[in-house]
Amino acid sequence: MMFEPIARKSASTEVFDQITARVLGGDLGPGEALPSERRLAEAFGVSRPAVREAIQKLAQAGLVEVRQGDATSVRDFRQHGGPELLSQLLIRGGVPDWAVVRSVLEARRMIGVQVARLAADRATEKSGTALREAVDHLAAESDPVAQQVAALAFWERVVDTADSIAFRLIFNSLRNAYEPTMTAMAAVMVAEVGRTDLYHQLADAISTHDADLAAHTAATLLDLGTAAVTAVIDTLQQHDSEKDT
């Protein structure tokens, strides 16, 4: 079988991670039946309750379908999965999936603009103060990784100001997908997180309820990071293409 024995303490989490990786990687395709709990427990070297708990997590994530009295089958994650899968899709086997990276950048840009517009509609004096303080904190940072952390904290304030639980949960998923890449992306993202003037402009636009300016500034700001990352992706893909020829 394609599974590996579990050596760590959280057996159910390890089972979940391994099966998730097989599903997202295409080794286990939609409609394919998983082995029985007993066979999975033997393959992983864990207890059946650990396997049962992992299967429940997989079902909650939209990766498998559990039918009473029937085999557990793999679902098409593109149809049934949620944005929490992005962090696992982004890097697989230690290698970034550039198509997923581009997709995340596209979603970040589109959502960021709409969140900024909504935040401008719903800003209060208190939220305006919080936004300006977040920009001041960003401006005080010089380390590229610390700047990214501060920039995420600023956007968290923007999402809070927008007061939308749907946007908040989407933001959480995108942030969780992005955070593991911050060190690797530090030099590239300086093009965006180093523009504290635009962050100040965005905070002011939101605070003064100028929705059009907030949306325009958010687009300008996010486009800087998108362009910088896209340029790196294009260079790497070209290099890979040249190696294959």
PDB file of C-alpha atoms in Angstrom:
ATOM      1  CA  MET A   1       0.000   0.000   0.000  1.00  0.00           C
ATOM      2  CA  MET A   2       1.024   3.650  -0.467  1.00  0.00           C
ATOM      3  CA  PHE A   3       0.867   4.645   3.217  1.00  0.00           C
ATOM      4  CA  GLU A   4       3.633   4.891   5.796  1.00  0.00           C
ATOM      5  CA  PRO A   5       3.614   3.816   9.466  1.00  0.00           C
ATOM      6  CA  ILE A   6       2.894   6.596  11.942  1.00  0.00           C
ATOM      7  CA  ALA A   7       5.630   7.457  14.420  1.00  0.00           C
ATOM      8  CA  ARG A   8       4.332  10.664  15.997  1.00  0.00           C
ATOM      9  CA  LYS A   9       1.958  11.136  18.924  1.00  0.00           C
ATOM     10  CA  SER A  10      -1.041  12.588  17.068  1.00  0.00           C
ATOM     11  CA  ALA A  11      -1.802   9.510  15.035  1.00  0.00           C
ATOM     12  CA  SER A  12      -5.167  10.673  13.691  1.00  0.00           C
ATOM     13  CA  THR A  13      -3.627  13.917  12.433  1.00  0.00           C
ATOM     14  CA  GLU A  14      -0.872  12.025  10.661  1.00  0.00           C
ATOM     15  CA  VAL A  15      -3.383   9.686   9.059  1.00  0.00           C
ATOM     16  CA  PHE A  16      -5.425  12.699   7.979  1.00  0.00           C
ATOM     17  CA  ASP A  17      -2.359  14.435   6.529  1.00  0.00           C
ATOM     18  CA  GLN A  18      -1.190  11.406   4.569  1.00  0.00           C
ATOM     19  CA  ILE A  19      -4.589  10.641   3.050  1.00  0.00           C
ATOM     20  CA  THR A  20      -5.149  14.333   2.307  1.00  0.00           C
ATOM     21  CA  ALA A  21      -1.831  14.492   0.466  1.00  0.00           C
ATOM     22  CA  ARG A  22      -2.788  11.430  -1.612  1.00  0.00           C
ATOM     23  CA  VAL A  23      -6.173  12.935  -2.490  1.00  0.00           C
ATOM     24  CA  LEU A  24      -4.847  16.376  -3.370  1.00  0.00           C
ATOM     25  CA  GLY A  25      -1.957  14.858  -5.305  1.00  0.00           C
ATOM     26  CA  GLY A  26      -4.282  12.691  -7.384  1.00  0.00           C
ATOM     27  CA  ASP A  27      -3.031   9.330  -6.102  1.00  0.00           C
ATOM     28  CA  LEU A  28      -6.538   8.757  -4.769  1.00  0.00           C
ATOM     29  CA  GLY A  29      -9.072   9.914  -7.338  1.00  0.00           C
ATOM     30  CA  PRO A  30     -12.739  10.891  -7.003  1.00  0.00           C
ATOM     31  CA  GLY A  31     -14.981   7.867  -6.486  1.00  0.00           C
ATOM     32  CA  GLU A  32     -12.124   5.609  -5.393  1.00  0.00           C
ATOM     33  CA  ALA A  33     -12.856   3.578  -2.261  1.00  0.00           C
ATOM     34  CA  LEU A  34     -10.533   3.767   0.723  1.00  0.00           C
ATOM     35  CA  PRO A  35      -9.430   0.538   2.375  1.00  0.00           C
ATOM     36  CA  SER A  36     -11.386  -0.562   5.428  1.00  0.00           C
ATOM     37  CA  GLU A  37     -10.617   0.889   8.869  1.00  0.00           C
ATOM     38  CA  ARG A  38      -8.889  -2.360   9.794  1.00  0.00           C
ATOM     39  CA  ARG A  39      -6.631  -2.338   6.741  1.00  0.00           C
ATOM     40  CA  LEU A  40      -5.827   1.349   7.165  1.00  0.00           C
ATOM     41  CA  ALA A  41      -4.981   0.818  10.830  1.00  0.00           C
ATOM     42  CA  GLU A  42      -2.617  -1.986   9.855  1.00  0.00           C
ATOM     43  CA  ALA A  43      -1.012   0.036   7.068  1.00  0.00           C
ATOM     44  CA  PHE A  44      -0.451   3.099   9.249  1.00  0.00           C
ATOM     45  CA  GLY A  45       0.432   1.134  12.367  1.00  0.00           C
ATOM     46  CA  VAL A  46      -2.175   2.927  14.482  1.00  0.00           C
ATOM     47  CA  SER A  47      -5.395   2.066  16.280  1.00  0.00           C
ATOM     48  CA  ARG A  48      -8.751   1.876  14.540  1.00  0.00           C
ATOM     49  CA  PRO A  49     -10.136   4.768  16.645  1.00  0.00           C
ATOM     50  CA  ALA A  50      -7.290   6.952  15.311  1.00  0.00           C
ATOM     51  CA  VAL A  51      -8.227   5.997  11.762  1.00  0.00           C
ATOM     52  CA  ARG A  52     -11.922   6.600  12.497  1.00  0.00           C
ATOM     53  CA  GLU A  53     -11.142  10.087  13.831  1.00  0.00           C
ATOM     54  CA  ALA A  54      -9.054  10.895  10.758  1.00  0.00           C
ATOM     55  CA  ILE A  55     -11.842   9.725   8.444  1.00  0.00           C
ATOM     56  CA  GLN A  56     -14.269  12.022  10.254  1.00  0.00           C
ATOM     57  CA  LYS A  57     -11.902  14.955   9.702  1.00  0.00           C
ATOM     58  CA  LEU A  58     -11.540  14.037   6.045  1.00  0.00           C
ATOM     59  CA  ALA A  59     -15.317  13.962   5.666  1.00  0.00           C
ATOM     60  CA  GLN A  60     -15.634  17.383   7.325  1.00  0.00           C
ATOM     61  CA  ALA A  61     -13.020  18.744   4.902  1.00  0.00           C
ATOM     62  CA  GLY A  62     -15.048  17.455   1.947  1.00  0.00           C
ATOM     63  CA  LEU A  63     -12.366  14.979   0.895  1.00  0.00           C
ATOM     64  CA  VAL A  64     -14.236  11.720   1.470  1.00  0.00           C
ATOM     65  CA  GLU A  65     -17.812  10.525   1.724  1.00  0.00           C
ATOM     66  CA  VAL A  66     -18.726   8.128   4.529  1.00  0.00           C
ATOM     67  CA  ARG A  67     -21.712   5.863   3.916  1.00  0.00           C
ATOM     68  CA  GLN A  68     -23.053   3.663   6.670  1.00  0.00           C
ATOM     69  CA  GLY A  69     -22.466   0.042   5.783  1.00  0.00           C
ATOM     70  CA  ASP A  70     -20.502   0.925   2.642  1.00  0.00           C
ATOM     71  CA  ALA A  71     -16.920   1.794   1.762  1.00  0.00           C
ATOM     72  CA  THR A  72     -15.631   5.320   2.355  1.00  0.00           C
ATOM     73  CA  SER A  73     -15.062   6.918  -1.036  1.00  0.00           C
ATOM     74  CA  VAL A  74     -12.927   9.852  -2.188  1.00  0.00           C
ATOM     75  CA  ARG A  75     -14.753  13.028  -3.216  1.00  0.00           C
ATOM     76  CA  ASP A  76     -13.684  15.574  -5.812  1.00  0.00           C
ATOM     77  CA  PHE A  77     -12.074  18.226  -3.613  1.00  0.00           C
ATOM     78  CA  ARG A  78     -12.552  20.837  -6.355  1.00  0.00           C
ATOM     79  CA  GLN A  79     -16.296  20.482  -5.925  1.00  0.00           C
ATOM     80  CA  HIS A  80     -16.579  19.738  -2.227  1.00  0.00           C
ATOM     81  CA  GLY A  81     -13.454  21.141  -0.532  1.00  0.00           C
ATOM     82  CA  GLY A  82     -13.121  24.474   1.248  1.00  0.00           C
ATOM     83  CA  PRO A  83     -10.475  27.223   1.166  1.00  0.00           C
ATOM     84  CA  GLU A  84      -8.711  25.638   4.147  1.00  0.00           C
ATOM     85  CA  LEU A  85      -7.160  23.215   1.643  1.00  0.00           C
ATOM     86  CA  LEU A  86      -5.188  26.016   0.001  1.00  0.00           C
ATOM     87  CA  SER A  87      -2.280  25.744   2.438  1.00  0.00           C
ATOM     88  CA  GLN A  88      -1.793  22.086   1.476  1.00  0.00           C
ATOM     89  CA  LEU A  89      -2.307  22.708  -2.234  1.00  0.00           C
ATOM     90  CA  LEU A  90       0.146  25.612  -2.283  1.00  0.00           C
ATOM     91  CA  ILE A  91       3.235  23.513  -1.554  1.00  0.00           C
ATOM     92  CA  ARG A  92       3.300  19.777  -2.179  1.00  0.00           C
ATOM     93  CA  GLY A  93       6.372  17.659  -1.685  1.00  0.00           C
ATOM     94  CA  GLY A  94       8.331  20.794  -0.834  1.00  0.00           C
ATOM     95  CA  VAL A  95       7.647  22.273  -4.291  1.00  0.00           C
ATOM     96  CA  PRO A  96       5.290  25.208  -4.898  1.00  0.00           C
ATOM     97  CA  ASP A  97       2.388  24.597  -7.266  1.00  0.00           C
ATOM     98  CA  TRP A  98       2.643  27.764  -9.348  1.00  0.00           C
ATOM     99  CA  ALA A  99      -0.894  27.448 -10.686  1.00  0.00           C
ATOM    100  CA  VAL A 100      -2.174  27.494  -7.099  1.00  0.00           C
ATOM    101  CA  VAL A 101       0.132  30.405  -6.221  1.00  0.00           C
ATOM    102  CA  ARG A 102      -1.313  32.421  -9.111  1.00  0.00           C
ATOM    103  CA  SER A 103      -4.832  31.481  -8.041  1.00  0.00           C
ATOM    104  CA  VAL A 104      -4.188  32.663  -4.481  1.00  0.00           C
ATOM    105  CA  LEU A 105      -2.800  35.962  -5.785  1.00  0.00           C
ATOM    106  CA  GLU A 106      -5.880  36.468  -7.957  1.00  0.00           C
ATOM    107  CA  ALA A 107      -8.216  35.744  -5.053  1.00  0.00           C
ATOM    108  CA  ARG A 108      -6.221  37.987  -2.719  1.00  0.00           C
ATOM    109  CA  ARG A 109      -6.467  40.910  -5.120  1.00  0.00           C
ATOM    110  CA  MET A 110     -10.175  40.542  -5.845  1.00  0.00           C
ATOM    111  CA  ILE A 111     -11.173  39.974  -2.233  1.00  0.00           C
ATOM    112  CA  GLY A 112      -8.868  42.678  -0.861  1.00  0.00           C
ATOM    113  CA  VAL A 113     -10.428  45.346  -3.078  1.00  0.00           C
ATOM    114  CA  GLN A 114     -13.975  44.416  -2.088  1.00  0.00           C
ATOM    115  CA  VAL A 115     -13.094  44.176   1.603  1.00  0.00           C
ATOM    116  CA  ALA A 116     -11.505  47.643   1.473  1.00  0.00           C
ATOM    117  CA  ARG A 117     -14.644  49.069  -0.148  1.00  0.00           C
ATOM    118  CA  LEU A 118     -16.904  47.447   2.429  1.00  0.00           C
ATOM    119  CA  ALA A 119     -14.650  48.598   5.271  1.00  0.00           C
ATOM    120  CA  ALA A 120     -14.951  52.189   4.042  1.00  0.00           C
ATOM    121  CA  ASP A 121     -18.730  51.896   4.241  1.00  0.00           C
ATOM    122  CA  ARG A 122     -18.650  50.558   7.808  1.00  0.00           C
ATOM    123  CA  ALA A 123     -15.673  52.322   9.390  1.00  0.00           C
ATOM    124  CA  THR A 124     -15.999  53.870  12.811  1.00  0.00           C
ATOM    125  CA  GLU A 125     -13.752  56.260  14.696  1.00  0.00           C
ATOM    126  CA  LYS A 126     -12.426  53.322  16.714  1.00  0.00           C
ATOM    127  CA  SER A 127     -11.639  51.182  13.661  1.00  0.00           C
ATOM    128  CA  GLY A 128      -9.999  54.150  11.944  1.00  0.00           C
ATOM    129  CA  THR A 129      -7.673  54.560  14.897  1.00  0.00           C
ATOM    130  CA  ALA A 130      -6.850  50.855  14.838  1.00  0.00           C
ATOM    131  CA  LEU A 131      -6.008  51.028  11.130  1.00  0.00           C
ATOM    132  CA  ARG A 132      -3.674  53.991  11.559  1.00  0.00           C
ATOM    133  CA  GLU A 133      -1.944  52.312  14.500  1.00  0.00           C
ATOM    134  CA  ALA A 134      -1.453  49.182  12.374  1.00  0.00           C
ATOM    135  CA  VAL A 135       0.183  51.270   9.636  1.00  0.00           C
ATOM    136  CA  ASP A 136       2.437  52.966  12.189  1.00  0.00           C
ATOM    137  CA  HIS A 137       3.506  49.544  13.418  1.00  0.00           C
ATOM    138  CA  LEU A 138       4.267  48.467   9.850  1.00  0.00           C
ATOM    139  CA  ALA A 139       6.271  51.633   9.202  1.00  0.00           C
ATOM    140  CA  ALA A 140       8.394  50.939  12.283  1.00  0.00           C
ATOM    141  CA  GLU A 141       9.499  47.534  10.977  1.00  0.00           C
ATOM    142  CA  SER A 142      12.585  47.139   8.810  1.00  0.00           C
ATOM    143  CA  ASP A 143      12.923  43.355   8.646  1.00  0.00           C
ATOM    144  CA  PRO A 144      11.137  42.013   5.521  1.00  0.00           C
ATOM    145  CA  VAL A 145       9.488  39.127   7.365  1.00  0.00           C
ATOM    146  CA  ALA A 146       8.371  41.379  10.222  1.00  0.00           C
ATOM    147  CA  GLN A 147       6.952  43.772   7.619  1.00  0.00           C
ATOM    148  CA  GLN A 148       4.845  40.975   6.162  1.00  0.00           C
ATOM    149  CA  VAL A 149       3.568  40.069   9.627  1.00  0.00           C
ATOM    150  CA  ALA A 150       2.671  43.706  10.245  1.00  0.00           C
ATOM    151  CA  ALA A 151       1.001  43.977   6.823  1.00  0.00           C
ATOM    152  CA  LEU A 152      -1.142  40.929   7.596  1.00  0.00           C
ATOM    153  CA  ALA A 153      -2.088  42.532  10.912  1.00  0.00           C
ATOM    154  CA  PHE A 154      -3.151  45.664   9.001  1.00  0.00           C
ATOM    155  CA  TRP A 155      -5.338  43.655   6.626  1.00  0.00           C
ATOM    156  CA  GLU A 156      -6.818  41.855   9.604  1.00  0.00           C
ATOM    157  CA  ARG A 157      -7.949  45.266  10.888  1.00  0.00           C
ATOM    158  CA  VAL A 158      -9.414  46.047   7.463  1.00  0.00           C
ATOM    159  CA  VAL A 159     -11.387  42.791   7.500  1.00  0.00           C
ATOM    160  CA  ASP A 160     -12.559  43.496  11.050  1.00  0.00           C
ATOM    161  CA  THR A 161     -13.723  46.925   9.912  1.00  0.00           C
ATOM    162  CA  ALA A 162     -15.654  45.369   7.022  1.00  0.00           C
ATOM    163  CA  ASP A 163     -17.501  43.335   9.669  1.00  0.00           C
ATOM    164  CA  SER A 164     -18.251  40.371   7.371  1.00  0.00           C
ATOM    165  CA  ILE A 165     -17.935  36.868   8.770  1.00  0.00           C
ATOM    166  CA  ALA A 166     -17.745  35.418   5.237  1.00  0.00           C
ATOM    167  CA  PHE A 167     -14.821  37.661   4.274  1.00  0.00           C
ATOM    168  CA  ARG A 168     -13.225  36.998   7.664  1.00  0.00           C
ATOM    169  CA  LEU A 169     -13.202  33.236   7.178  1.00  0.00           C
ATOM    170  CA  ILE A 170     -11.895  33.578   3.625  1.00  0.00           C
ATOM    171  CA  PHE A 171      -9.166  35.898   4.899  1.00  0.00           C
ATOM    172  CA  ASN A 172      -8.223  33.353   7.564  1.00  0.00           C
ATOM    173  CA  SER A 173      -7.802  30.661   4.922  1.00  0.00           C
ATOM    174  CA  LEU A 174      -5.697  32.851   2.642  1.00  0.00           C
ATOM    175  CA  ARG A 175      -3.557  34.002   5.572  1.00  0.00           C
ATOM    176  CA  ASN A 176      -3.003  30.416   6.735  1.00  0.00           C
ATOM    177  CA  ALA A 177      -1.975  29.457   3.217  1.00  0.00           C
ATOM    178  CA  TYR A 178       0.422  32.392   2.930  1.00  0.00           C
ATOM    179  CA  GLU A 179       2.099  32.405   6.355  1.00  0.00           C
ATOM    180  CA  PRO A 180       4.365  29.357   5.755  1.00  0.00           C
ATOM    181  CA  THR A 181       5.831  31.099   2.686  1.00  0.00           C
ATOM    182  CA  MET A 182       6.671  34.435   4.341  1.00  0.00           C
ATOM    183  CA  THR A 183      10.375  33.797   4.804  1.00  0.00           C
ATOM    184  CA  ALA A 184      10.803  32.610   1.223  1.00  0.00           C
ATOM    185  CA  MET A 185       8.774  35.537  -0.117  1.00  0.00           C
ATOM    186  CA  ALA A 186      10.401  38.224   2.034  1.00  0.00           C
ATOM    187  CA  ALA A 187      12.622  39.806  -0.608  1.00  0.00           C
ATOM    188  CA  VAL A 188       9.866  39.745  -3.233  1.00  0.00           C
ATOM    189  CA  MET A 189       7.036  41.145  -1.107  1.00  0.00           C
ATOM    190  CA  VAL A 190       9.061  44.207  -0.097  1.00  0.00           C
ATOM    191  CA  ALA A 191       7.622  45.781  -3.252  1.00  0.00           C
ATOM    192  CA  GLU A 192       4.259  45.778  -1.504  1.00  0.00           C
ATOM    193  CA  VAL A 193       4.832  45.777   2.245  1.00  0.00           C
ATOM    194  CA  GLY A 194       7.475  48.502   1.907  1.00  0.00           C
ATOM    195  CA  ARG A 195       4.952  50.996   0.518  1.00  0.00           C
ATOM    196  CA  THR A 196       3.766  52.432   3.804  1.00  0.00           C
ATOM    197  CA  ASP A 197       2.592  55.538   1.953  1.00  0.00           C
ATOM    198  CA  LEU A 198      -0.080  53.461   0.243  1.00  0.00           C
ATOM    199  CA  TYR A 199      -1.033  51.784   3.501  1.00  0.00           C
ATOM    200  CA  HIS A 200      -1.491  55.239   5.053  1.00  0.00           C
ATOM    201  CA  GLN A 201      -3.587  56.298   2.071  1.00  0.00           C
ATOM    202  CA  LEU A 202      -5.737  53.180   2.355  1.00  0.00           C
ATOM    203  CA  ALA A 203      -6.245  53.649   6.097  1.00  0.00           C
ATOM    204  CA  ASP A 204      -7.257  57.282   5.557  1.00  0.00           C
ATOM    205  CA  ALA A 205      -9.638  56.401   2.711  1.00  0.00           C
ATOM    206  CA  ILE A 206     -11.367  53.766   4.826  1.00  0.00           C
ATOM    207  CA  SER A 207     -11.526  56.045   7.864  1.00  0.00           C
ATOM    208  CA  THR A 208     -13.111  58.874   5.849  1.00  0.00           C
ATOM    209  CA  HIS A 209     -15.605  56.538   4.145  1.00  0.00           C
ATOM    210  CA  ASP A 210     -14.161  57.107   0.672  1.00  0.00           C
ATOM    211  CA  ALA A 211     -15.043  53.696  -0.761  1.00  0.00           C
ATOM    212  CA  ASP A 212     -13.841  54.428  -4.303  1.00  0.00           C
ATOM    213  CA  LEU A 213     -10.433  55.639  -3.137  1.00  0.00           C
ATOM    214  CA  ALA A 214     -10.160  52.724  -0.706  1.00  0.00           C
ATOM    215  CA  ALA A 215     -10.857  50.205  -3.488  1.00  0.00           C
ATOM    216  CA  HIS A 216      -8.443  51.936  -5.878  1.00  0.00           C
ATOM    217  CA  THR A 217      -5.663  52.138  -3.300  1.00  0.00           C
ATOM    218  CA  ALA A 218      -6.142  48.521  -2.254  1.00  0.00           C
ATOM    219  CA  ALA A 219      -5.909  47.442  -5.907  1.00  0.00           C
ATOM    220  CA  THR A 220      -2.754  49.508  -6.444  1.00  0.00           C
ATOM    221  CA  LEU A 221      -1.143  48.113  -3.305  1.00  0.00           C
ATOM    222  CA  LEU A 222      -2.016  44.479  -3.933  1.00  0.00           C
ATOM    223  CA  ASP A 223      -1.011  44.725  -7.593  1.00  0.00           C
ATOM    224  CA  LEU A 224       2.537  45.575  -6.499  1.00  0.00           C
ATOM    225  CA  GLY A 225       2.930  42.282  -4.663  1.00  0.00           C
ATOM    226  CA  THR A 226       1.135  40.362  -7.378  1.00  0.00           C
ATOM    227  CA  ALA A 227       3.411  41.758 -10.093  1.00  0.00           C
ATOM    228  CA  ALA A 228       6.564  41.043  -8.081  1.00  0.00           C
ATOM    229  CA  VAL A 229       5.571  37.442  -7.320  1.00  0.00           C
ATOM    230  CA  THR A 230       4.337  36.816 -10.871  1.00  0.00           C
ATOM    231  CA  ALA A 231       7.674  37.984 -12.265  1.00  0.00           C
ATOM    232  CA  VAL A 232       9.491  35.479 -10.044  1.00  0.00           C
ATOM    233  CA  ILE A 233       7.102  32.690 -11.045  1.00  0.00           C
ATOM    234  CA  ASP A 234       7.598  33.452 -14.733  1.00  0.00           C
ATOM    235  CA  THR A 235      11.374  33.394 -14.323  1.00  0.00           C
ATOM    236  CA  LEU A 236      11.326  30.092 -12.440  1.00  0.00           C
ATOM    237  CA  GLN A 237       8.956  28.455 -14.898  1.00  0.00           C
ATOM    238  CA  GLN A 238      11.089  29.603 -17.812  1.00  0.00           C
ATOM    239  CA  HIS A 239      14.176  28.195 -16.103  1.00  0.00           C
ATOM    240  CA  ASP A 240      12.408  24.861 -15.523  1.00  0.00           C
ATOM    241  CA  SER A 241      11.278  24.803 -19.134  1.00  0.00           C
ATOM    242  CA  GLU A 242      14.823  25.396 -20.369  1.00  0.00           C
ATOM    243  CA  LYS A 243      16.127  22.573 -18.167  1.00  0.00           C
ATOM    244  CA  ASP A 244      13.616  20.155 -19.680  1.00  0.00           C
ATOM    245  CA  THR A 245      14.626  20.998 -23.254  1.00  0.00           C
TER     246      THR A 245
END
